[in-house]
Structure formats: C-alpha cells, structure tokens
mmCIF file of C-alpha atoms and ligand atoms in Angstrom:
data_model
loop_
_atom_site.group_PDB
_atom_site.id
_atom_site.type_symbol
_atom_site.label_atom_id
_atom_site.label_comp_id
_atom_site.label_asym_id
_atom_site.label_seq_id
_atom_site.Cartn_x
_atom_site.Cartn_y
_atom_site.Cartn_z
ATOM 1 C CA MET A 1 -6.744 -12.899 -20.290
ATOM 2 C CA LYS A 2 -9.467 -12.877 -17.679
ATOM 3 C CA GLU A 3 -12.670 -10.864 -17.824
ATOM 4 C CA ALA A 4 -12.390 -7.978 -15.411
ATOM 5 C CA LEU A 5 -14.516 -7.413 -12.343
ATOM 6 C CA LEU A 6 -16.241 -4.123 -11.588
ATOM 7 C CA TYR A 7 -16.958 -2.467 -14.892
ATOM 8 C CA ASP A 8 -20.001 -1.218 -16.787
ATOM 9 C CA LYS A 9 -20.812 -1.720 -20.456
ATOM 10 C CA LEU A 10 -21.618 1.457 -22.358
ATOM 11 C CA GLU A 11 -22.840 2.317 -25.863
ATOM 12 C CA LYS A 12 -20.670 1.625 -28.937
ATOM 13 C CA ASN A 13 -18.730 -1.166 -27.196
ATOM 14 C CA GLN A 14 -17.198 1.235 -24.688
ATOM 15 C CA VAL A 15 -16.737 0.264 -21.048
ATOM 16 C CA LYS A 16 -16.305 2.172 -17.786
ATOM 17 C CA CYS A 17 -13.948 0.620 -15.248
ATOM 18 C CA ARG A 18 -15.017 0.919 -11.599
ATOM 19 C CA LEU A 19 -11.934 -0.615 -10.021
ATOM 20 C CA CYS A 20 -10.023 2.558 -9.227
ATOM 21 C CA ARG A 21 -10.817 6.218 -8.902
ATOM 22 C CA HIS A 22 -9.607 7.099 -12.377
ATOM 23 C CA GLY A 23 -12.891 5.584 -13.594
ATOM 24 C CA CYS A 24 -11.499 5.102 -17.103
ATOM 25 C CA ARG A 25 -13.939 5.149 -19.988
ATOM 26 C CA ILE A 26 -12.293 2.791 -22.490
ATOM 27 C CA ARG A 27 -13.064 2.455 -26.189
ATOM 28 C CA ASP A 28 -13.002 -0.876 -28.004
ATOM 29 C CA GLY A 29 -9.397 -2.003 -28.526
ATOM 30 C CA LYS A 30 -7.956 0.459 -25.981
ATOM 31 C CA ARG A 31 -6.496 0.177 -22.470
ATOM 32 C CA GLY A 32 -7.064 2.093 -19.248
ATOM 33 C CA ILE A 33 -4.582 4.427 -17.568
ATOM 34 C CA CYS A 34 -2.985 1.456 -15.778
ATOM 35 C CA PHE A 35 -2.229 -0.087 -19.183
ATOM 36 C CA VAL A 36 -3.140 -3.589 -17.971
ATOM 37 C CA ARG A 37 -6.914 -3.580 -18.566
ATOM 38 C CA GLU A 38 -8.102 -3.730 -22.156
ATOM 39 C CA ASN A 39 -11.459 -3.498 -23.911
ATOM 40 C CA HIS A 40 -12.109 -6.223 -26.488
ATOM 41 C CA GLY A 41 -15.430 -5.911 -28.218
ATOM 42 C CA GLY A 42 -17.135 -4.277 -25.255
ATOM 43 C CA ILE A 43 -15.723 -6.689 -22.664
ATOM 44 C CA LEU A 44 -13.029 -5.491 -20.264
ATOM 45 C CA TYR A 45 -10.164 -7.901 -19.629
ATOM 46 C CA SER A 46 -7.349 -8.019 -17.110
ATOM 47 C CA LEU A 47 -4.065 -8.592 -18.935
ATOM 48 C CA VAL A 48 -2.218 -9.605 -15.745
ATOM 49 C CA TYR A 49 -4.302 -12.377 -14.155
ATOM 50 C CA ASP A 50 -1.709 -14.897 -15.331
ATOM 51 C CA LYS A 51 1.349 -12.661 -15.007
ATOM 52 C CA VAL A 52 2.895 -13.113 -11.575
ATOM 53 C CA ILE A 53 6.235 -11.336 -11.778
ATOM 54 C CA SER A 54 7.352 -11.469 -8.126
ATOM 55 C CA ALA A 55 6.827 -14.035 -5.393
ATOM 56 C CA ASN A 56 9.063 -13.725 -2.335
ATOM 57 C CA VAL A 57 9.037 -14.354 1.378
ATOM 58 C CA ASP A 58 9.458 -11.061 3.255
ATOM 59 C CA PRO A 59 9.308 -10.112 6.910
ATOM 60 C CA ILE A 60 5.978 -8.372 7.399
ATOM 61 C CA GLU A 61 7.981 -5.462 8.832
ATOM 62 C CA LYS A 62 9.230 -4.815 5.276
ATOM 63 C CA LYS A 63 5.748 -3.870 4.006
ATOM 64 C CA PRO A 64 5.924 -1.984 6.457
ATOM 65 C CA LEU A 65 3.270 -3.355 8.797
ATOM 66 C CA PHE A 66 4.548 -3.100 12.380
ATOM 67 C CA HIS A 67 1.249 -3.943 14.088
ATOM 68 C CA VAL A 68 0.283 -7.106 12.184
ATOM 69 C CA GLN A 69 1.701 -10.382 13.486
ATOM 70 C CA PRO A 70 5.090 -8.851 14.398
ATOM 71 C CA GLY A 71 8.029 -11.031 13.430
ATOM 72 C CA SER A 72 6.014 -13.113 10.929
ATOM 73 C CA ARG A 73 6.733 -14.001 7.298
ATOM 74 C CA SER A 74 4.530 -12.684 4.521
ATOM 75 C CA PHE A 75 4.361 -14.311 1.078
ATOM 76 C CA SER A 76 4.657 -11.282 -1.186
ATOM 77 C CA ILE A 77 3.390 -11.252 -4.755
ATOM 78 C CA ALA A 78 2.923 -8.827 -7.645
ATOM 79 C CA THR A 79 2.049 -8.559 -11.301
ATOM 80 C CA PRO A 80 3.228 -5.730 -13.575
ATOM 81 C CA GLY A 81 1.211 -2.514 -13.716
ATOM 82 C CA CYS A 82 0.111 0.516 -11.734
ATOM 83 C CA ASN A 83 -2.606 3.149 -11.903
ATOM 84 C CA PHE A 84 -0.136 5.839 -10.764
ATOM 85 C CA ARG A 85 2.887 7.108 -12.629
ATOM 86 C CA CYS A 86 5.053 8.305 -9.754
ATOM 87 C CA SER A 87 8.250 9.828 -11.068
ATOM 88 C CA PHE A 88 10.110 8.552 -7.964
ATOM 89 C CA CYS A 89 8.768 4.964 -8.036
ATOM 90 C CA GLN A 90 11.101 2.447 -6.405
ATOM 91 C CA ASN A 91 9.682 -0.468 -8.420
ATOM 92 C CA TYR A 92 9.246 1.238 -11.781
ATOM 93 C CA THR A 93 10.767 -1.652 -13.755
ATOM 94 C CA ILE A 94 7.676 -3.709 -12.996
ATOM 95 C CA SER A 95 5.079 -1.062 -12.125
ATOM 96 C CA GLN A 96 5.589 0.856 -15.396
ATOM 97 C CA MET A 97 6.630 -2.092 -17.571
ATOM 98 C CA ALA A 98 3.509 -2.177 -19.720
ATOM 99 C CA ARG A 99 3.720 1.519 -20.518
ATOM 100 C CA ASP A 100 7.489 2.090 -20.614
ATOM 101 C CA VAL A 101 8.683 -0.998 -22.498
ATOM 102 C CA GLY A 102 5.420 -2.259 -23.992
ATOM 103 C CA ARG A 103 5.619 -5.732 -22.463
ATOM 104 C CA ILE A 104 3.760 -7.527 -19.686
ATOM 105 C CA GLU A 105 5.971 -10.274 -18.329
ATOM 106 C CA GLY A 106 5.211 -12.872 -15.680
ATOM 107 C CA GLU A 107 3.995 -16.417 -15.321
ATOM 108 C CA ALA A 108 0.684 -18.070 -14.652
ATOM 109 C CA VAL A 109 0.373 -19.274 -11.070
ATOM 110 C CA ALA A 110 -3.054 -20.408 -9.909
ATOM 111 C CA PRO A 111 -4.445 -18.655 -6.815
ATOM 112 C CA ALA A 112 -4.655 -21.965 -4.923
ATOM 113 C CA ARG A 113 -1.011 -22.621 -5.729
ATOM 114 C CA LEU A 114 0.001 -19.178 -4.437
ATOM 115 C CA ALA A 115 -1.769 -19.881 -1.153
ATOM 116 C CA GLU A 116 -0.172 -23.355 -0.941
ATOM 117 C CA LEU A 117 3.260 -21.816 -1.507
ATOM 118 C CA ALA A 118 2.618 -19.314 1.281
ATOM 119 C CA VAL A 119 1.797 -22.118 3.708
ATOM 120 C CA ALA A 120 4.732 -24.266 2.544
ATOM 121 C CA ARG A 121 7.102 -21.370 3.161
ATOM 122 C CA LYS A 122 5.771 -20.859 6.676
ATOM 123 C CA CYS A 123 4.116 -17.535 5.968
ATOM 124 C CA THR A 124 1.058 -16.476 7.941
ATOM 125 C CA SER A 125 -0.095 -13.867 5.456
ATOM 126 C CA ILE A 126 -0.062 -13.030 1.775
ATOM 127 C CA ALA A 127 1.009 -9.508 0.854
ATOM 128 C CA TYR A 128 -0.162 -8.001 -2.440
ATOM 129 C CA THR A 129 2.656 -5.550 -2.905
ATOM 130 C CA TYR A 130 5.623 -4.183 -4.930
ATOM 131 C CA THR A 131 3.233 -2.798 -7.603
ATOM 132 C CA GLU A 132 -0.366 -1.636 -7.080
ATOM 133 C CA PRO A 133 -2.596 -4.579 -6.067
ATOM 134 C CA THR A 134 -5.765 -2.760 -7.132
ATOM 135 C CA ILE A 135 -4.899 -3.220 -10.794
ATOM 136 C CA TYR A 136 -4.494 -6.990 -10.394
ATOM 137 C CA TYR A 137 -7.571 -7.277 -8.220
ATOM 138 C CA GLU A 138 -9.021 -10.293 -10.052
ATOM 139 C CA LEU A 139 -5.934 -12.349 -9.180
ATOM 140 C CA ALA A 140 -5.691 -10.829 -5.697
ATOM 141 C CA ARG A 141 -9.355 -11.539 -4.976
ATOM 142 C CA ASP A 142 -9.160 -15.215 -5.979
ATOM 143 C CA THR A 143 -5.888 -15.611 -4.059
ATOM 144 C CA MET A 144 -7.346 -13.902 -0.978
ATOM 145 C CA ALA A 145 -10.216 -16.423 -1.001
ATOM 146 C CA GLU A 146 -7.736 -19.320 -1.172
ATOM 147 C CA ALA A 147 -5.654 -17.735 1.584
ATOM 148 C CA LYS A 148 -8.686 -17.483 3.859
ATOM 149 C CA LYS A 149 -9.399 -21.215 3.403
ATOM 150 C CA ARG A 150 -5.920 -21.843 4.817
ATOM 151 C CA GLY A 151 -6.179 -19.420 7.730
ATOM 152 C CA LEU A 152 -3.852 -16.788 6.279
ATOM 153 C CA LEU A 153 -4.210 -13.026 6.539
ATOM 154 C CA ASN A 154 -4.359 -10.858 3.411
ATOM 155 C CA VAL A 155 -2.599 -7.497 3.320
ATOM 156 C CA PHE A 156 -2.411 -4.837 0.604
ATOM 157 C CA VAL A 157 0.427 -2.382 0.196
ATOM 158 C CA THR A 158 -1.338 0.241 -1.854
ATOM 159 C CA ASN A 159 -1.567 3.807 -3.069
ATOM 160 C CA GLY A 160 -5.154 3.872 -1.793
ATOM 161 C CA TYR A 161 -6.766 4.812 -5.107
ATOM 162 C CA MET A 162 -9.224 1.927 -5.315
ATOM 163 C CA THR A 163 -12.964 2.614 -5.335
ATOM 164 C CA ARG A 164 -15.350 2.001 -2.482
ATOM 165 C CA ASP A 165 -16.880 -0.644 -4.787
ATOM 166 C CA MET A 166 -13.639 -2.592 -4.713
ATOM 167 C CA LEU A 167 -13.366 -2.325 -0.957
ATOM 168 C CA ASP A 168 -16.981 -3.469 -0.554
ATOM 169 C CA ASP A 169 -16.246 -6.406 -2.822
ATOM 170 C CA SER A 170 -13.255 -7.421 -0.702
ATOM 171 C CA LYS A 171 -15.166 -7.504 2.591
ATOM 172 C CA GLY A 172 -14.148 -10.483 4.688
ATOM 173 C CA LEU A 173 -11.034 -11.047 2.585
ATOM 174 C CA LEU A 174 -8.791 -8.035 3.153
ATOM 175 C CA ASP A 175 -7.436 -7.784 6.712
ATOM 176 C CA ALA A 176 -4.814 -5.042 6.717
ATOM 177 C CA VAL A 177 -3.305 -2.376 4.500
ATOM 178 C CA ASN A 178 -0.369 -0.078 4.347
ATOM 179 C CA VAL A 179 -1.459 2.968 2.355
ATOM 180 C CA ASP A 180 0.973 5.451 0.866
ATOM 181 C CA LEU A 181 -0.170 8.952 1.716
ATOM 182 C CA LYS A 182 2.314 10.520 -0.640
ATOM 183 C CA ALA A 183 1.820 14.160 0.239
ATOM 184 C CA PHE A 184 -0.798 16.467 1.669
ATOM 185 C CA ASN A 185 -1.187 18.785 -1.276
ATOM 186 C CA ASP A 186 -3.125 18.134 -4.444
ATOM 187 C CA HIS A 187 -0.493 19.753 -6.631
ATOM 188 C CA PHE A 188 1.941 16.964 -5.710
ATOM 189 C CA TYR A 189 -0.606 14.254 -6.486
ATOM 190 C CA LYS A 190 -1.464 15.807 -9.843
ATOM 191 C CA LYS A 191 2.081 16.585 -10.936
ATOM 192 C CA TYR A 192 4.012 13.575 -9.670
ATOM 193 C CA CYS A 193 1.410 10.793 -9.512
ATOM 194 C CA LYS A 194 -1.239 11.856 -12.063
ATOM 195 C CA ALA A 195 -3.902 11.364 -9.412
ATOM 196 C CA ARG A 196 -5.901 13.316 -6.809
ATOM 197 C CA ARG A 197 -5.320 13.463 -3.072
ATOM 198 C CA ALA A 198 -9.017 13.517 -2.111
ATOM 199 C CA GLY A 199 -9.540 10.000 -3.445
ATOM 200 C CA VAL A 200 -6.802 8.605 -1.231
ATOM 201 C CA MET A 201 -8.190 10.395 1.825
ATOM 202 C CA ASP A 202 -11.666 8.995 1.163
ATOM 203 C CA THR A 203 -10.254 5.485 0.763
ATOM 204 C CA LEU A 204 -8.405 5.744 4.058
ATOM 205 C CA ARG A 205 -11.517 6.840 5.933
ATOM 206 C CA TYR A 206 -13.609 4.112 4.312
ATOM 207 C CA MET A 207 -11.062 1.404 5.127
ATOM 208 C CA LYS A 208 -11.315 2.377 8.780
ATOM 209 C CA GLN A 209 -15.119 2.247 8.587
ATOM 210 C CA LEU A 210 -14.886 -1.276 7.184
ATOM 211 C CA GLY A 211 -12.693 -2.391 10.076
ATOM 212 C CA ILE A 212 -9.562 -2.976 7.998
ATOM 213 C CA TRP A 213 -6.335 -2.465 9.973
ATOM 214 C CA VAL A 214 -4.635 0.599 8.482
ATOM 215 C CA GLU A 215 -1.034 1.762 8.630
ATOM 216 C CA VAL A 216 0.138 4.791 6.632
ATOM 217 C CA THR A 217 3.477 5.443 4.942
ATOM 218 C CA THR A 218 4.840 8.754 3.669
ATOM 219 C CA LEU A 219 8.051 8.950 1.667
ATOM 220 C CA LEU A 220 9.511 12.334 2.596
ATOM 221 C CA ILE A 221 11.012 13.869 -0.539
ATOM 222 C CA PRO A 222 13.213 16.959 -0.009
ATOM 223 C CA GLY A 223 11.523 20.076 -1.311
ATOM 224 C CA LEU A 224 8.401 18.289 -2.551
ATOM 225 C CA ASN A 225 6.386 17.204 0.485
ATOM 226 C CA ASP A 226 8.568 17.774 3.572
ATOM 227 C CA ASN A 227 7.434 21.268 4.544
ATOM 228 C CA THR A 228 6.762 21.140 8.308
ATOM 229 C CA ASP A 229 3.292 22.713 7.938
ATOM 230 C CA GLU A 230 2.383 20.032 5.424
ATOM 231 C CA VAL A 231 3.789 17.253 7.605
ATOM 232 C CA LYS A 232 1.770 18.588 10.543
ATOM 233 C CA ALA A 233 -1.400 18.751 8.449
ATOM 234 C CA MET A 234 -0.857 15.141 7.433
ATOM 235 C CA ALA A 235 -0.333 14.025 11.031
ATOM 236 C CA ASP A 236 -3.465 15.933 12.119
ATOM 237 C CA PHE A 237 -5.499 14.240 9.374
ATOM 238 C CA ILE A 238 -4.329 10.779 10.407
ATOM 239 C CA ARG A 239 -5.119 11.365 14.085
ATOM 240 C CA ARG A 240 -8.444 13.088 13.502
ATOM 241 C CA ASP A 241 -9.872 10.973 10.665
ATOM 242 C CA LEU A 242 -8.174 7.597 11.157
ATOM 243 C CA GLY A 243 -7.470 7.590 14.884
ATOM 244 C CA PRO A 244 -4.395 8.047 17.108
ATOM 245 C CA GLU A 245 -3.733 4.305 17.067
ATOM 246 C CA THR A 246 -2.950 4.420 13.318
ATOM 247 C CA PRO A 247 0.786 3.755 12.837
ATOM 248 C CA TRP A 248 2.541 6.269 10.600
ATOM 249 C CA HIS A 249 5.809 5.405 8.865
ATOM 250 C CA VAL A 250 7.823 8.397 7.619
ATOM 251 C CA SER A 251 10.341 7.035 5.227
ATOM 252 C CA ARG A 252 13.595 8.161 3.659
ATOM 253 C CA PHE A 253 13.715 8.977 -0.058
ATOM 254 C CA PHE A 254 16.615 7.911 -2.273
ATOM 255 C CA PRO A 255 17.026 9.163 -5.868
ATOM 256 C CA ASN A 256 15.257 6.865 -8.307
ATOM 257 C CA TYR A 257 13.588 6.490 -11.713
ATOM 258 C CA LEU A 258 12.971 10.015 -13.091
ATOM 259 C CA GLU A 259 13.947 11.826 -9.867
ATOM 260 C CA THR A 260 17.703 11.380 -9.803
ATOM 261 C CA ARG A 261 18.585 15.000 -9.076
ATOM 262 C CA ILE A 262 16.885 15.208 -5.700
ATOM 263 C CA PRO A 263 19.184 14.269 -2.790
ATOM 264 C CA PRO A 264 18.254 11.625 -0.189
ATOM 265 C CA THR A 265 16.138 12.845 2.694
ATOM 266 C CA ASP A 266 18.216 14.309 5.467
ATOM 267 C CA ALA A 267 18.058 12.110 8.592
ATOM 268 C CA GLN A 268 17.148 15.103 10.753
ATOM 269 C CA ALA A 269 14.068 15.782 8.590
ATOM 270 C CA LEU A 270 12.791 12.290 9.410
ATOM 271 C CA VAL A 271 13.483 12.754 13.106
ATOM 272 C CA THR A 272 11.592 16.067 12.996
ATOM 273 C CA ALA A 273 8.668 14.561 11.081
ATOM 274 C CA ARG A 274 8.398 11.751 13.632
ATOM 275 C CA GLN A 275 8.294 14.271 16.468
ATOM 276 C CA ILE A 276 5.605 16.282 14.656
ATOM 277 C CA GLY A 277 3.524 13.099 14.434
ATOM 278 C CA LEU A 278 3.969 12.326 18.126
ATOM 279 C CA ASP A 279 3.201 15.933 19.095
ATOM 280 C CA ALA A 280 0.022 15.761 16.988
ATOM 281 C CA GLY A 281 -1.155 12.910 19.212
ATOM 282 C CA LEU A 282 -0.305 9.831 17.156
ATOM 283 C CA SER A 283 0.620 6.870 19.334
ATOM 284 C CA TYR A 284 2.981 5.121 16.940
ATOM 285 C CA VAL A 285 5.265 6.997 14.533
ATOM 286 C CA TYR A 286 8.180 5.206 12.900
ATOM 287 C CA THR A 287 11.041 6.220 10.635
ATOM 288 C CA GLY A 288 11.826 4.036 7.628
ATOM 289 C CA ASN A 289 14.975 3.448 5.536
ATOM 290 C CA LEU A 290 16.976 4.921 8.406
ATOM 291 C CA PRO A 291 18.980 2.853 10.884
ATOM 292 C CA TRP A 292 17.924 4.590 14.101
ATOM 293 C CA ALA A 293 16.749 2.567 17.081
ATOM 294 C CA ASP A 294 14.343 5.199 18.442
ATOM 295 C CA GLY A 295 12.508 5.407 15.131
ATOM 296 C CA GLU A 296 12.085 1.645 14.845
ATOM 297 C CA LYS A 297 10.785 0.743 18.285
ATOM 298 C CA THR A 298 7.204 0.479 19.483
ATOM 299 C CA VAL A 299 6.660 2.369 22.707
ATOM 300 C CA CYS A 300 3.621 2.010 24.960
ATOM 301 C CA PRO A 301 1.320 5.037 24.553
ATOM 302 C CA GLY A 302 0.220 4.535 28.158
ATOM 303 C CA CYS A 303 3.521 4.522 30.072
ATOM 304 C CA ALA A 304 6.349 4.877 27.465
ATOM 305 C CA HIS A 305 7.709 1.397 28.227
ATOM 306 C CA VAL A 306 9.529 -0.067 25.199
ATOM 307 C CA LEU A 307 7.324 -2.825 23.790
ATOM 308 C CA ILE A 308 9.132 -3.936 20.615
ATOM 309 C CA GLN A 309 12.724 -3.261 19.614
ATOM 310 C CA ARG A 310 13.715 -3.669 15.969
ATOM 311 C CA SER A 311 16.851 -3.563 13.904
ATOM 312 C CA GLY A 312 15.808 -2.987 10.330
ATOM 313 C CA TYR A 313 13.202 -5.657 9.570
ATOM 314 C CA THR A 314 14.273 -7.878 12.482
ATOM 315 C CA ILE A 315 12.615 -7.878 15.879
ATOM 316 C CA THR A 316 15.338 -8.003 18.511
ATOM 317 C CA ARG A 317 12.996 -7.954 21.528
ATOM 318 C CA ASN A 318 9.239 -8.210 22.015
ATOM 319 C CA ASN A 319 8.019 -7.415 25.529
ATOM 320 C CA ILE A 320 4.283 -7.490 24.766
ATOM 321 C CA LYS A 321 2.363 -9.990 26.932
ATOM 322 C CA ASP A 322 -1.034 -11.220 25.748
ATOM 323 C CA GLY A 323 -1.427 -8.171 23.554
ATOM 324 C CA ARG A 324 -0.754 -5.750 26.400
ATOM 325 C CA CYS A 325 2.010 -3.652 27.850
ATOM 326 C CA PRO A 326 3.546 -5.691 30.689
ATOM 327 C CA LYS A 327 4.008 -2.537 32.798
ATOM 328 C CA CYS A 328 0.680 -0.677 32.599
ATOM 329 C CA GLY A 329 -1.635 -3.149 30.820
ATOM 330 C CA HIS A 330 -2.391 -0.866 27.847
ATOM 331 C CA ALA A 331 -3.840 -2.970 24.997
ATOM 332 C CA VAL A 332 -1.547 -2.655 21.978
ATOM 333 C CA GLU A 333 -3.573 -2.050 18.812
ATOM 334 C CA GLY A 334 -3.162 -4.236 15.738
ATOM 335 C CA ILE A 335 -3.717 -7.824 14.538
ATOM 336 C CA GLY A 336 -1.988 -10.816 16.073
ATOM 337 C CA ILE A 337 -0.058 -8.660 18.494
HETATM 338 S S1 SF4 B 1 -7.972 0.081 -12.790
HETATM 339 FE FE1 SF4 B 1 -8.086 2.319 -12.774
HETATM 340 S S2 SF4 B 1 -6.560 2.960 -14.275
HETATM 341 FE FE2 SF4 B 1 -6.973 0.796 -14.691
HETATM 342 S S3 SF4 B 1 -8.607 0.792 -16.228
HETATM 343 FE FE3 SF4 B 1 -9.594 0.674 -14.217
HETATM 344 S S4 SF4 B 1 -10.087 2.811 -13.694
HETATM 345 FE FE4 SF4 B 1 -8.531 2.875 -15.338
#
C-alpha cells in the first residue's frame, strides 16, 4: 500500500479524496467509489501502486492517438480499478475486478523499471490505459517522472473525470490524452456510468488550457447516444470549446459486459456521425473499430490532400513533410508529426 496523493483529513478519521470528481468522503476502514483507495486510521492509501496487471507494447494508433508520433510504439500499462461503472465496459475484467470479484491482482513493478522496459522495447511513449489511469495516479505520476528522464512522452487514455487538482499536479509530465466523451446527455452519464457529464466537459476544457494535446473518442451505442441531434451537439462542443484541430474518433460498439442485448453499431451510423463532425467544422474525424479507408485516413484541412493512410492500427503511407502538408504547406496539428 502507498499513501495516496491529493486528499484531505477530516474529523473522526474521515478523509476526502481530491483525485477525481466524485470527491469521496471516506470513513475509517472504508473504500472510495473506485474501490482501490482505502482509509486506514485517517490516512488514505492506494491499493494498486504495486499492482500492475497489464504491460504491453501497442501501436499508439490503438489508444487511439492519431496525431501523436504516428507509427510509434507505446508501452501500455494498467492496474485494476475504475471510478466509473460503465455497463458496456470493454475491459471490465480488470476495471471492475475489485468490486465484482473482490480481488486486486497484479505485480509490483517499480516506476523506473517500467520506464526502462519502455525504452528497451523501443517505445517512445508510455500509455496509462486499459483501465482508468486517474485511480492509479500515484503509480502513474512516479512512472511519468521516470519516463521524462528518458525522453519519453506520457499519454493518458481516460474518462476525463479527474480533478483540476490532479491535472495541475501533473503539469510538465502529461503530454497527451485521449478522453472518452461517452455521450452528450447527463442521463446517460448518470445511468450508465454513475457520473456526471459536466465534470468531463470541464476537464476537457482545462486540459486544453494547460496545453495538453487532446483527442476525443465516442463509442456510438445504438439507441443510447447515437441520436443525430446529440452527435451534432457533441461535435459543436468539441469545435467550439476545444478547437477544430481536436481529432474526434467515433467508434463502433460491440455487445459487452452487462450490455449484451444491444446490437453492434451499424456502419452507416458511424459514417453519418463522421460527416456530422466534418460538417460542424472539425478538421479530423475518424471512425474506429470499422475497416473503412476513408474513416482511417488523415486529410489536409487546407487542401484535402491525403496525408496519412492507415489500415487498422498500421500506417500504410505517411505523406507529411516536416510537419506540413506537402501540397499546400498547412501545418498538421499534434505532437511529433
Ligand atoms: S479516486 Fe475518485 S472514486 Fe476513488 S476514492 Fe478518490 S474521489 Fe473516490
């Protein structure tokens, strides 16, 4: 166990966690909503600092981050736990492990060792992913510091429910994020994620203020968040509040976890959502979990020249020269482009 960061001590050995927007008030001997932070005698502990459950090399396109070092390898780690309880979670066996089966599995791997492994495996970034990195922030923070010493980027794949305090604390360490904007109605967030939409929107805006590179992903779930008015409202929010250069990935849902009765997203719904995003003025809108060349390529917002062609997570052609479109000279936004 490791003493947690970002919490306040209260009367009667209670604590208030300031890591995510749930702001759990936790009595002595109890855990927070994420089930991986526990109060012992008025001190809050992380139960997952020494519980690395996944460590893989992934293409950075798998995060998905299409505008961060395209074609690079990202050392991808996770511990069990999540502060959301999404009924359609694709990684529920590890994200909900503590709550669903009452165990927290994983092994102790020192932050310096994680960074060394990333370098040894020819990765140029570390991705904190698969589950919610906010809830293992103590491990992520120490690993991010070790990564920086070795010249690596740090990227979070997150539900965006961390506090501004956490983001302030990670200044200079966190380079890029892919944030799930799961829907654009609060009912969905409350019913399916046990969270609130406004917190995610505030996080997204604040990340942009801090200069973190932001990409957004939305899993389109038939009948739950794929109404065209809602998709348009989401696209308008991204363009207006985050900027037209913010890549948006609209991704295909497949039945999973507690949502096995909903069919996979129809391919045409993804094509339509992408067009809504482009019509709203977003420069880069991609489709995910769908083999379709048009939805995977990066096109120059200046002259429509094809800049990057992809097949799944593989880059089949990259025409960008010195960070610019070779035809019209438009600077392509991102990191390490
Ligand atoms: S990280 Fe979030 S869910 Fe977990 S204890 Fe802290 S406030 Fe609660």
